[in-house]
mmCIF file of C-alpha atoms in Angstrom:
data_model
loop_
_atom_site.group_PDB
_atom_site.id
_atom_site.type_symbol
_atom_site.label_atom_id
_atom_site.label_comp_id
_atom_site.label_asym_id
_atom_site.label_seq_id
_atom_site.Cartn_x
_atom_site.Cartn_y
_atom_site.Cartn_z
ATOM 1 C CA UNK A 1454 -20.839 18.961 27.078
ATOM 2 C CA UNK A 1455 -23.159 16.539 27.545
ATOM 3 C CA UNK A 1456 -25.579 17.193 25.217
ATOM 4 C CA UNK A 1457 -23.061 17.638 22.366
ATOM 5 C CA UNK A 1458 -21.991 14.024 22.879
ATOM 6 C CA UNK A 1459 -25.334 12.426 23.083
ATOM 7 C CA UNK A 1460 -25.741 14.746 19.559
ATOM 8 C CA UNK A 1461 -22.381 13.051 17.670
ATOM 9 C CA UNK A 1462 -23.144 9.755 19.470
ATOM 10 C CA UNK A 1463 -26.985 9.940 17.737
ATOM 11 C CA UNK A 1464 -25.850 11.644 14.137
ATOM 12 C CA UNK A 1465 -22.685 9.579 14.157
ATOM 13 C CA UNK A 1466 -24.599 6.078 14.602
ATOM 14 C CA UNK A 1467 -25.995 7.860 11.516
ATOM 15 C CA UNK A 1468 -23.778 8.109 9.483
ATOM 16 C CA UNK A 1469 -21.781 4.727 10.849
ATOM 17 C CA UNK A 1470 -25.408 3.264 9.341
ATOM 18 C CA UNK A 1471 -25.132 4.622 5.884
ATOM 19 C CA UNK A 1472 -22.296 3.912 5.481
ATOM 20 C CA UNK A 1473 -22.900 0.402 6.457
ATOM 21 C CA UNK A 1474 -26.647 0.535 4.304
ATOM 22 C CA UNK A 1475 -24.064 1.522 1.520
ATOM 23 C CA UNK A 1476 -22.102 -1.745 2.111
ATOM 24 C CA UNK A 1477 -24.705 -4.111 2.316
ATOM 25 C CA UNK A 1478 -26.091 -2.767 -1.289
ATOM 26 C CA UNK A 1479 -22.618 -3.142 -3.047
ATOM 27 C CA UNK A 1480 -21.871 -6.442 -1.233
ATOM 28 C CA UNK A 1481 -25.139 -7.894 -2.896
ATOM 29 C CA UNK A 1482 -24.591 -6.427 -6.092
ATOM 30 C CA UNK A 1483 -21.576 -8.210 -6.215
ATOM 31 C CA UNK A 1484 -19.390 -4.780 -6.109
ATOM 32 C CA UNK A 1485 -16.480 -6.144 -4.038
ATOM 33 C CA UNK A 1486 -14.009 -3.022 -4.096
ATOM 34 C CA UNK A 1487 -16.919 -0.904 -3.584
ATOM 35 C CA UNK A 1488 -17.972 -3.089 -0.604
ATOM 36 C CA UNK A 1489 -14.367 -3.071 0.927
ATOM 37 C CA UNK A 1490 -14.218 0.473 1.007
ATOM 38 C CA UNK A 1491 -17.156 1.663 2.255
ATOM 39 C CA UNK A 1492 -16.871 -0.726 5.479
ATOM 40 C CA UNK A 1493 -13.444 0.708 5.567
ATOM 41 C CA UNK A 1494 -14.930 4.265 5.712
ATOM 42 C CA UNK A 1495 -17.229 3.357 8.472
ATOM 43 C CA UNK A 1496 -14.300 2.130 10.834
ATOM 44 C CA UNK A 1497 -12.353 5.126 10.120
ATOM 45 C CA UNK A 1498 -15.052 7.417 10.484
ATOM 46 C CA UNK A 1499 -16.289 5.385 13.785
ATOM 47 C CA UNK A 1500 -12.312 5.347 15.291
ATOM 48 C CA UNK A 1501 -12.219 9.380 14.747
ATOM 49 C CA UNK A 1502 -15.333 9.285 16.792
ATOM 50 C CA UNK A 1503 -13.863 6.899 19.494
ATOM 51 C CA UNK A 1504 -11.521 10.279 20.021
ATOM 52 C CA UNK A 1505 -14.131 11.950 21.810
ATOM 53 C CA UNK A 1506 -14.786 8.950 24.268
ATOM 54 C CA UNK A 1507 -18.025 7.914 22.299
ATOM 55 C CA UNK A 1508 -19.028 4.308 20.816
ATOM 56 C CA UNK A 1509 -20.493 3.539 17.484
ATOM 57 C CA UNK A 1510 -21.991 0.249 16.872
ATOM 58 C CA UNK A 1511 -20.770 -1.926 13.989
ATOM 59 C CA UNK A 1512 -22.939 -5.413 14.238
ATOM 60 C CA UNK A 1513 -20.624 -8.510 14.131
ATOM 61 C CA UNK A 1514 -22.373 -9.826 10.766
ATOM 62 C CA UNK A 1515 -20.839 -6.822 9.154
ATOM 63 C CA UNK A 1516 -17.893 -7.232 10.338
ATOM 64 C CA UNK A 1517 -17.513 -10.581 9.359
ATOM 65 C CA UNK A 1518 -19.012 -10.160 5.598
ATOM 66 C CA UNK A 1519 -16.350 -7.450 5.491
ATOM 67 C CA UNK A 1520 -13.650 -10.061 6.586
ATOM 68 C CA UNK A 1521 -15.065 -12.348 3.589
ATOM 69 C CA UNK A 1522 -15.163 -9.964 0.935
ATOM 70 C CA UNK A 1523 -11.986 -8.593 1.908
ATOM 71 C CA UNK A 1524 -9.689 -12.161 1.405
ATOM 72 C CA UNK A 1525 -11.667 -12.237 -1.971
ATOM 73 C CA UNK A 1526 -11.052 -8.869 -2.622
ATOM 74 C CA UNK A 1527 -7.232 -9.059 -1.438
ATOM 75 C CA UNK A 1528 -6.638 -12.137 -3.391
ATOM 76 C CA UNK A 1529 -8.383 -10.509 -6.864
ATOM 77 C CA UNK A 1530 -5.473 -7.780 -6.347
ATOM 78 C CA UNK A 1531 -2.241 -9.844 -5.232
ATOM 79 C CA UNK A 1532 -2.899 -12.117 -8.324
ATOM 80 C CA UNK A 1533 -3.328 -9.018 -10.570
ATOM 81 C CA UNK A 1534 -0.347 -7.471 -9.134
ATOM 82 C CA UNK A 1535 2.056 -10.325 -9.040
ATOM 83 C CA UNK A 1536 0.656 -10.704 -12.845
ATOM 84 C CA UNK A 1537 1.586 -6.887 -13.717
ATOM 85 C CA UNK A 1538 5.169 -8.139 -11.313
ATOM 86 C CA UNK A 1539 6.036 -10.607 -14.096
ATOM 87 C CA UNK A 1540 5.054 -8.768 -17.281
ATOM 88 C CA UNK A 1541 7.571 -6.303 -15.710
ATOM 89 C CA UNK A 1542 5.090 -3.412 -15.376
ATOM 90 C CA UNK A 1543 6.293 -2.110 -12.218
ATOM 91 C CA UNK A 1544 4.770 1.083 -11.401
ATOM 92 C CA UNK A 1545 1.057 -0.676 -11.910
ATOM 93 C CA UNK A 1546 2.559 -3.409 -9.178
ATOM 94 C CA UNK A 1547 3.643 -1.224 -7.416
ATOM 95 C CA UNK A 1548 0.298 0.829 -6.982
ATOM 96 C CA UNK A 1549 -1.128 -2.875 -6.150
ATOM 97 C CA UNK A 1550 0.586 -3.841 -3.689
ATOM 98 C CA UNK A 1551 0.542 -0.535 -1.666
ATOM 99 C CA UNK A 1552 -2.865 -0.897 -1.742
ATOM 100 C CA UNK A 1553 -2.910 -4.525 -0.333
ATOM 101 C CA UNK A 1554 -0.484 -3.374 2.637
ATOM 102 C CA UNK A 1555 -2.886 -0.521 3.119
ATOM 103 C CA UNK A 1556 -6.059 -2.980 3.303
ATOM 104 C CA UNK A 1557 -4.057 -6.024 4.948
ATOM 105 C CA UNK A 1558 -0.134 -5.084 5.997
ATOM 106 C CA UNK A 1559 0.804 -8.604 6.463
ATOM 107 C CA UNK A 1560 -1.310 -9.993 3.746
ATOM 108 C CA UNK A 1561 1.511 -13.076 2.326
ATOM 109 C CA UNK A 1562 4.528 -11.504 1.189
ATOM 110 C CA UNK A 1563 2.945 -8.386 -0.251
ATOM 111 C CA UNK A 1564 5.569 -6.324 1.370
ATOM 112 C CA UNK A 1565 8.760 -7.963 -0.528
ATOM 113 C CA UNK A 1566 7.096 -7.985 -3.584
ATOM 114 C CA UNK A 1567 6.119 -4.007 -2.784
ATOM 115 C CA UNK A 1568 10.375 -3.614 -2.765
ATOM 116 C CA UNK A 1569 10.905 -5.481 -6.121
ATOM 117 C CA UNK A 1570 8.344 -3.383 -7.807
ATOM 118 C CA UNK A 1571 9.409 0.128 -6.455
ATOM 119 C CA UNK A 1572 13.354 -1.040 -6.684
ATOM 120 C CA UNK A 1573 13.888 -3.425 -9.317
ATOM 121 C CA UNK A 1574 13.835 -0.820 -12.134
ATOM 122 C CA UNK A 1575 15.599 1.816 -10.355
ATOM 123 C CA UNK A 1576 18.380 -1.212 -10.011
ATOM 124 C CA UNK A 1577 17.802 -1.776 -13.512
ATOM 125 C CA UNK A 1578 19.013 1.890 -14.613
ATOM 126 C CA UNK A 1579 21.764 1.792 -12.122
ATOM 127 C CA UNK A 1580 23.255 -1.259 -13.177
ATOM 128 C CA UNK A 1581 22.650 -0.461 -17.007
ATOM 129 C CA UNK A 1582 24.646 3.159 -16.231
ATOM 130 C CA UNK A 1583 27.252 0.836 -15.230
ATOM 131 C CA UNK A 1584 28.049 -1.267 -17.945
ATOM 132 C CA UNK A 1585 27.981 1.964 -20.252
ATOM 133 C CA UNK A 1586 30.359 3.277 -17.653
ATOM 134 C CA UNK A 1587 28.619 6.225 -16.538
ATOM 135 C CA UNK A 1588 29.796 5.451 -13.078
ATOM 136 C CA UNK A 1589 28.355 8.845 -11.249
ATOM 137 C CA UNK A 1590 24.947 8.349 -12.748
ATOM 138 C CA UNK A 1591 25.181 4.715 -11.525
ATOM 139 C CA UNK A 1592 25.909 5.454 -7.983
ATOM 140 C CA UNK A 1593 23.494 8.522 -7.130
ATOM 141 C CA UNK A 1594 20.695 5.575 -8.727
ATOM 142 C CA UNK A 1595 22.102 2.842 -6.782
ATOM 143 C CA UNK A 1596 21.748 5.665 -3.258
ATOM 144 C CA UNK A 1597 17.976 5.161 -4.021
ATOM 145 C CA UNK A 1598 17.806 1.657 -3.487
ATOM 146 C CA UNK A 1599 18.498 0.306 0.152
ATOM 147 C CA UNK A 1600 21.903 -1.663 0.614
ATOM 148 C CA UNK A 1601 19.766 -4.779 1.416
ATOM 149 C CA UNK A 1602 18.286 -4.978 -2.367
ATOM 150 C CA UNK A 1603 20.216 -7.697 -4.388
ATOM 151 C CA UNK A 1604 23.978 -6.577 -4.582
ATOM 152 C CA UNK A 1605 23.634 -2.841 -4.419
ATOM 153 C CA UNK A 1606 26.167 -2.341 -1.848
ATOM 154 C CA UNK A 1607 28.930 -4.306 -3.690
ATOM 155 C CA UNK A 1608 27.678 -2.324 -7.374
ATOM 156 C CA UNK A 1609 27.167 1.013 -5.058
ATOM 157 C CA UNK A 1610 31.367 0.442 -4.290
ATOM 158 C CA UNK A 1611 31.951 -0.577 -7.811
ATOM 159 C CA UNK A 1612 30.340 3.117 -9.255
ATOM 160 C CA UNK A 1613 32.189 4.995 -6.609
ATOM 161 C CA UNK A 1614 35.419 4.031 -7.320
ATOM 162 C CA UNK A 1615 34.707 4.028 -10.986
ATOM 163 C CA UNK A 1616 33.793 7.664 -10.879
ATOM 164 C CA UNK A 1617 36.719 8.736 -8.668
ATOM 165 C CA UNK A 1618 38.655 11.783 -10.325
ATOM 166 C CA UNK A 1619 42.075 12.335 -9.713
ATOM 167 C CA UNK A 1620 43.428 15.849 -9.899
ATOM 168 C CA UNK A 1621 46.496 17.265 -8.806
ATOM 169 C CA UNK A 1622 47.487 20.733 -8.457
ATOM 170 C CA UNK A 1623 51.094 21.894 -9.553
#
């Protein structure tokens, strides 16, 4: 098939460049996200292509602007998350930070901070079932959060035996 592979080499260098025309206009019109995105698209679409044993080109000054927008870009979002971490919005951090592990997966400590915002308030309802002494609610919320969070193993005990039943049959 080789004529089908010089076809997706040609009309996938295509589309590789508009995507990459694409970047170039929102990196100049200051459109960062935008920017970050679209050269994200063109690596995907380019490794789906790499399948079929064919190369795309992606020039290294692409590449690198892409590198450049994407620390400013990452940087915009981890301070906007850890913002939305301490006005205790967690579901909005949350959203944040999964999309700075997607872009970057090692980006600072994005990947703690991902665990306080999905766990913290799910640990915040177990622990306030607790003091009201719902112990069963308590434990099936603390089985949501890994033992490693905090103290959940210790509160985790705490519920079970709390919501122990006796019953004895005569």
């Amino acid at each position: 098939f080789i004529e089908a592979k010089q076809a997706l080499k040609t009309c996938g260098q295509r589309i590789v460049n508009d995507y990459l025309d694409e970047f170039f206009k929102a990196k100049n019109f200051q459109k960062v996200k935008e920017a970050v995105y679209l050269f994200r698209s063109a690596t995907l679409f380019q490794k789906r292509v790499e399948d079929y044993k064919i190369n795309l080109e992606i020039p290294s000054h692409y590449t690198n602007d892409y590198n450049t927008l994407l620390d400013v870009y990452l940087e915009d979002v981890y301070t906007k998350a850890l913002q939305l971490l301490s006005e205790e919005k967690f579901n909005e951090a949350e959203v944040l930070f999964k999309e700075v592990s997607l872009l970057k997966p090692y980006y600072r400590d994005v990947d703690d901070l991902q665990n306080v915002a999905t766990f913290e308030p799910k640990y915040r309802t177990a622990v306030s079932f607790l003091e009201i002494e719902k112990f069963r609610a308590a434990y099936y919320e603390f089985n949501k959060i890994p033992d490693s969070y905090k103290d959940t193993k210790t509160l985790q005990k705490i519920a079970l035996e709390g919501g122990l039943l006796t019953i004895s049959l005569m």
